[in-house]
XYZ file of N, CA and C in Angstrom:
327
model
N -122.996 73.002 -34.565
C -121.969 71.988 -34.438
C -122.060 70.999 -35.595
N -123.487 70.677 -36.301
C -123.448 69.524 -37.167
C -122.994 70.386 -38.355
N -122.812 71.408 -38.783
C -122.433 72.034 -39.971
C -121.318 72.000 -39.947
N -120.612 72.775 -38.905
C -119.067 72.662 -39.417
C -118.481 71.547 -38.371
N -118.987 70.510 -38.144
C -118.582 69.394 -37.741
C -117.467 69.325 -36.785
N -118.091 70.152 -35.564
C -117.267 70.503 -34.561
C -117.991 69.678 -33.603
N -116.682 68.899 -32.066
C -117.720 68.517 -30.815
C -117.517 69.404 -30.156
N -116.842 70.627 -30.310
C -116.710 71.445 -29.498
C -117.004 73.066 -29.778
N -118.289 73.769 -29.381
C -118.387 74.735 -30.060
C -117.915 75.913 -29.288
N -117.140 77.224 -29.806
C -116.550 78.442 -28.972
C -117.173 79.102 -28.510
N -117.059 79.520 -27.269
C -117.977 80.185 -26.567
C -117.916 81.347 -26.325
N -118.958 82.397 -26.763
C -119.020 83.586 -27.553
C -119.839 84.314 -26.432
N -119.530 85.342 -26.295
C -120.197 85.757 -24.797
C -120.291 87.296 -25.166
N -122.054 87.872 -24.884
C -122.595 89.438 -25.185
C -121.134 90.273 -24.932
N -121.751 91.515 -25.098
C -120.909 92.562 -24.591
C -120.678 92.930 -22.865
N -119.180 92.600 -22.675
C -118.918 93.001 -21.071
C -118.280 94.545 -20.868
N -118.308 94.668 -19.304
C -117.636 95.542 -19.140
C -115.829 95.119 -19.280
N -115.039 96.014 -19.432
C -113.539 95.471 -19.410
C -113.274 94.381 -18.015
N -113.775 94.839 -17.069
C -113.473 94.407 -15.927
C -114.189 93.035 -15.679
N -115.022 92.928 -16.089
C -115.948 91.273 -16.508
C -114.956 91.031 -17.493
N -114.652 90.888 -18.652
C -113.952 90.392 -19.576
C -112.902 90.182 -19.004
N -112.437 90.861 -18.472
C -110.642 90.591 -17.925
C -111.153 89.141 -16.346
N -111.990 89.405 -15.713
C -112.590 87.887 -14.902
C -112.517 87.053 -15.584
N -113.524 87.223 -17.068
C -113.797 86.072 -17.186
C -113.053 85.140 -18.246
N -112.190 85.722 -18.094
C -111.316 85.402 -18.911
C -109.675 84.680 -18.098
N -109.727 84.794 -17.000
C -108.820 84.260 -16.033
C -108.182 83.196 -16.000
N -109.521 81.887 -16.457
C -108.654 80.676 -16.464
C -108.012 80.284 -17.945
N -108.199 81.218 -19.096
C -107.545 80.996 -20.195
C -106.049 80.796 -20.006
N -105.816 79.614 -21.163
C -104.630 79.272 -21.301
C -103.882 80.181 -22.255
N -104.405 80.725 -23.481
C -103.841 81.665 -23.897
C -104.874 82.864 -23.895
N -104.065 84.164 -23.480
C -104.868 85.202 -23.611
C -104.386 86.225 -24.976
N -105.443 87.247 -25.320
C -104.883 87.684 -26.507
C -105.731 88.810 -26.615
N -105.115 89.916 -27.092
C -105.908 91.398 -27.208
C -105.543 91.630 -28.362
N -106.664 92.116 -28.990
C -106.384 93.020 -30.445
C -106.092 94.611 -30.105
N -104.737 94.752 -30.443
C -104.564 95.900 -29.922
C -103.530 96.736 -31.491
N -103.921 98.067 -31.695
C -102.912 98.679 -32.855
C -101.988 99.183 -32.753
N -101.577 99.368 -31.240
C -100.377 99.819 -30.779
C -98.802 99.031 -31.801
N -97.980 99.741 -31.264
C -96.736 99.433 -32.700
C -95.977 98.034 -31.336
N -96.434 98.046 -30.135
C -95.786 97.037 -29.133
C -96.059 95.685 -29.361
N -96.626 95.491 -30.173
C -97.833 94.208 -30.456
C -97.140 93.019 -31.295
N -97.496 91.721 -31.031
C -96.970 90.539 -31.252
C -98.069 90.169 -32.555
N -97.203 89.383 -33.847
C -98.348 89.097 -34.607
C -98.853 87.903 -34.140
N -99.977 87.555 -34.726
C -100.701 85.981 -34.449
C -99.959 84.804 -34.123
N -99.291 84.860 -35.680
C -98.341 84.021 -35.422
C -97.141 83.450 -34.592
N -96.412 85.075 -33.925
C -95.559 85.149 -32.710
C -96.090 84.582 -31.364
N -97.670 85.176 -31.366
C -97.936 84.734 -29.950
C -98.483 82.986 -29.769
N -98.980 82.995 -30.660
C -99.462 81.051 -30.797
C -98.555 80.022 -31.512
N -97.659 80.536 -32.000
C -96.606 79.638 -32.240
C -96.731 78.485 -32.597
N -96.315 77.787 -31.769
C -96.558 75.932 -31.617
C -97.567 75.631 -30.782
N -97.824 76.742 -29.846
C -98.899 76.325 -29.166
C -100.007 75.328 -28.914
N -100.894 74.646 -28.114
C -101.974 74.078 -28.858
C -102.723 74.313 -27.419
N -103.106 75.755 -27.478
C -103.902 75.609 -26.177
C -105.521 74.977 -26.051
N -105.963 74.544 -24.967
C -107.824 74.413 -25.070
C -108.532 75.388 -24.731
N -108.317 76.521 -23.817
C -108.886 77.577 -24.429
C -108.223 79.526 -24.521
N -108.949 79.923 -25.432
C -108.039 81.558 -25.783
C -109.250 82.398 -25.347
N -108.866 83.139 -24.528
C -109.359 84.474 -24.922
C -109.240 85.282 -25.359
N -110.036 86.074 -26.377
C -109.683 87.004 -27.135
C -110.693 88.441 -27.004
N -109.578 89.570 -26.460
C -110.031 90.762 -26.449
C -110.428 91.477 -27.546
N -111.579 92.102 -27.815
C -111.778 92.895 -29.217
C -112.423 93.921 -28.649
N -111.700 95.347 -28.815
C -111.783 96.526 -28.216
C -112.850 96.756 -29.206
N -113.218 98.759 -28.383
C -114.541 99.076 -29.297
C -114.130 100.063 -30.011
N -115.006 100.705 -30.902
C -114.605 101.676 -32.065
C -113.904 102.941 -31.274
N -112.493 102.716 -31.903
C -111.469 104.039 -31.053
C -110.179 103.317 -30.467
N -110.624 101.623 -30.140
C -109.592 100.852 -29.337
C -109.625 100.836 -27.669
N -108.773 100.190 -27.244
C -108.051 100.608 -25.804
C -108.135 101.581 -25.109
N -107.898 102.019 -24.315
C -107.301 102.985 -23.874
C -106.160 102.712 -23.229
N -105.108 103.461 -22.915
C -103.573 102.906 -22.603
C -103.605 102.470 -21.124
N -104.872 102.639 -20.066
C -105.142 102.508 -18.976
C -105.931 100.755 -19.453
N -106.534 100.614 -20.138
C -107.037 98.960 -20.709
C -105.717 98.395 -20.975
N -105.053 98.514 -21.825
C -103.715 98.195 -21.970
C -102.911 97.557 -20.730
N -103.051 98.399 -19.922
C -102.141 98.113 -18.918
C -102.505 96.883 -17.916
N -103.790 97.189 -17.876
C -104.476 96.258 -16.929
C -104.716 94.989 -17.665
N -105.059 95.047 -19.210
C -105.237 93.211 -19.406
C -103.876 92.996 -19.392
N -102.526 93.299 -20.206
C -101.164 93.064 -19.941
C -100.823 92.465 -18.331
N -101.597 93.077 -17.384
C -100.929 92.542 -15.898
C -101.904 91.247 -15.649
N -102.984 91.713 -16.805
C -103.686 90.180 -16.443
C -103.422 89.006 -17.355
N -102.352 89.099 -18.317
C -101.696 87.879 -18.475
C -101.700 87.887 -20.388
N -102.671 88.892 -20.838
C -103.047 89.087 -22.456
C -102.024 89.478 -22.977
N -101.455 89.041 -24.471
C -100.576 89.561 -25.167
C -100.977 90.421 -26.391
N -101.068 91.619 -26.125
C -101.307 92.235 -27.286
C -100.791 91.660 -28.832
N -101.926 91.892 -29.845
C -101.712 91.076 -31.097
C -102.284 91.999 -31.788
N -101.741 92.265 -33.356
C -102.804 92.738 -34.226
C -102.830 92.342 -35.470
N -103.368 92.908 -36.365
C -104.177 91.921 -37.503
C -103.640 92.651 -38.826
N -102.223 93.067 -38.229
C -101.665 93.566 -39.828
C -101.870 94.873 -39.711
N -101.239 95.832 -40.489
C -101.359 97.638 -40.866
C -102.928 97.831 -40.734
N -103.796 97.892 -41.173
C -104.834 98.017 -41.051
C -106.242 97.654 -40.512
N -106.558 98.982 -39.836
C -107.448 99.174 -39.013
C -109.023 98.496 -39.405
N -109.654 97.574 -38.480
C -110.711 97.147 -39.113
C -112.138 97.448 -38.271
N -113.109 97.362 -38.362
C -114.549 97.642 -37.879
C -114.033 96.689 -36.275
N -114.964 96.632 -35.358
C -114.907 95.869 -34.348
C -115.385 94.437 -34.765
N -116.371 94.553 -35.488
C -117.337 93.198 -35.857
C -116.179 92.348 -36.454
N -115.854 93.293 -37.739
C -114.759 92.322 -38.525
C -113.162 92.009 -37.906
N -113.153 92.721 -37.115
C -112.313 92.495 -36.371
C -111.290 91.028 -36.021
N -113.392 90.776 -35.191
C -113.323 89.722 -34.052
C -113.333 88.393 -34.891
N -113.977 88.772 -36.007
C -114.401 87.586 -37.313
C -113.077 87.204 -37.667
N -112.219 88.032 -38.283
C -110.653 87.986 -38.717
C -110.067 87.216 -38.322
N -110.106 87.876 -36.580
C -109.203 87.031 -36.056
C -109.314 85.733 -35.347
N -110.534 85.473 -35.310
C -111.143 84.116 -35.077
C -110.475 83.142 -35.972
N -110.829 82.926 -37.493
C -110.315 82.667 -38.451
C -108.656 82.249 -38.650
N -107.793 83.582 -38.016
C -106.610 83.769 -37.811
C -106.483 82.520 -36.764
N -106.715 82.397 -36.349
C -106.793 81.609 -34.902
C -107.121 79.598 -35.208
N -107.969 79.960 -35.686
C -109.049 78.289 -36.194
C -107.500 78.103 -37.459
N -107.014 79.047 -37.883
C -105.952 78.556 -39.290
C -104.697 78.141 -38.548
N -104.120 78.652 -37.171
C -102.794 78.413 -37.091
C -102.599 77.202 -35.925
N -104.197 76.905 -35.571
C -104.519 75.585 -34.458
C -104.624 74.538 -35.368
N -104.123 74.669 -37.062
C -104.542 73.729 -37.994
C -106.325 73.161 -37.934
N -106.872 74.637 -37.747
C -108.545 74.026 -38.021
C -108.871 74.402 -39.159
N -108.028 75.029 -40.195
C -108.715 74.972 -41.717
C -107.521 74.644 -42.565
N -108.083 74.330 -43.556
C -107.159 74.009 -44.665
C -105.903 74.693 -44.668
């Protein structure tokens, strides 16, 4: 927190099962899946003007979704999003779009 001079630091949580992630993720104000499907909203579409306090963000594993994951975070309230034509590692993924995220809440330059 004293480095990048945050009072509020994001809370980053191990690896779940889908079905823990989709719990614990319930009381989010915005929800959000990285998904490569061609149905998908960019960053920018889904956060808009937004200014929520907190997002969850889905980051599938090497391969993606499955169209049965799909279905079920969609009924649980997530808007599929993706990160442009190209396909990225899971790690860098989640990094990307963090970033993506901290830039359009006006948290970086």
């Amino acid at each position: 927190a004293r480095q990048s001079r945050r009072a509020m630091l994001p809370e980053l949580l191990s690896v779940q099962s889908f079905a823990q992630a989709l719990a614990l993720a319930a009381n989010a104000e915005l929800k959000l899946m990285l998904y490569e499907g061609e149905a998908c909203w960019s960053f920018r579409e889904s956060i808009g003007s937004l200014r929520p306090q907190s997002i969850a963000l889905l980051v599938g594993p090497e391969g993606g979704f499955s169209s049965e994951e799909v279905s079920e975070a969609s009924d649980a309230g997530f808007v599929p999003v993706n990160l442009g034509p190209r396909i990225l590692r899971t790690e860098t993924a989640a990094i990307a779009a963090a970033v993506l995220i901290q830039g359009y809440l006006g948290d970086l330059c």
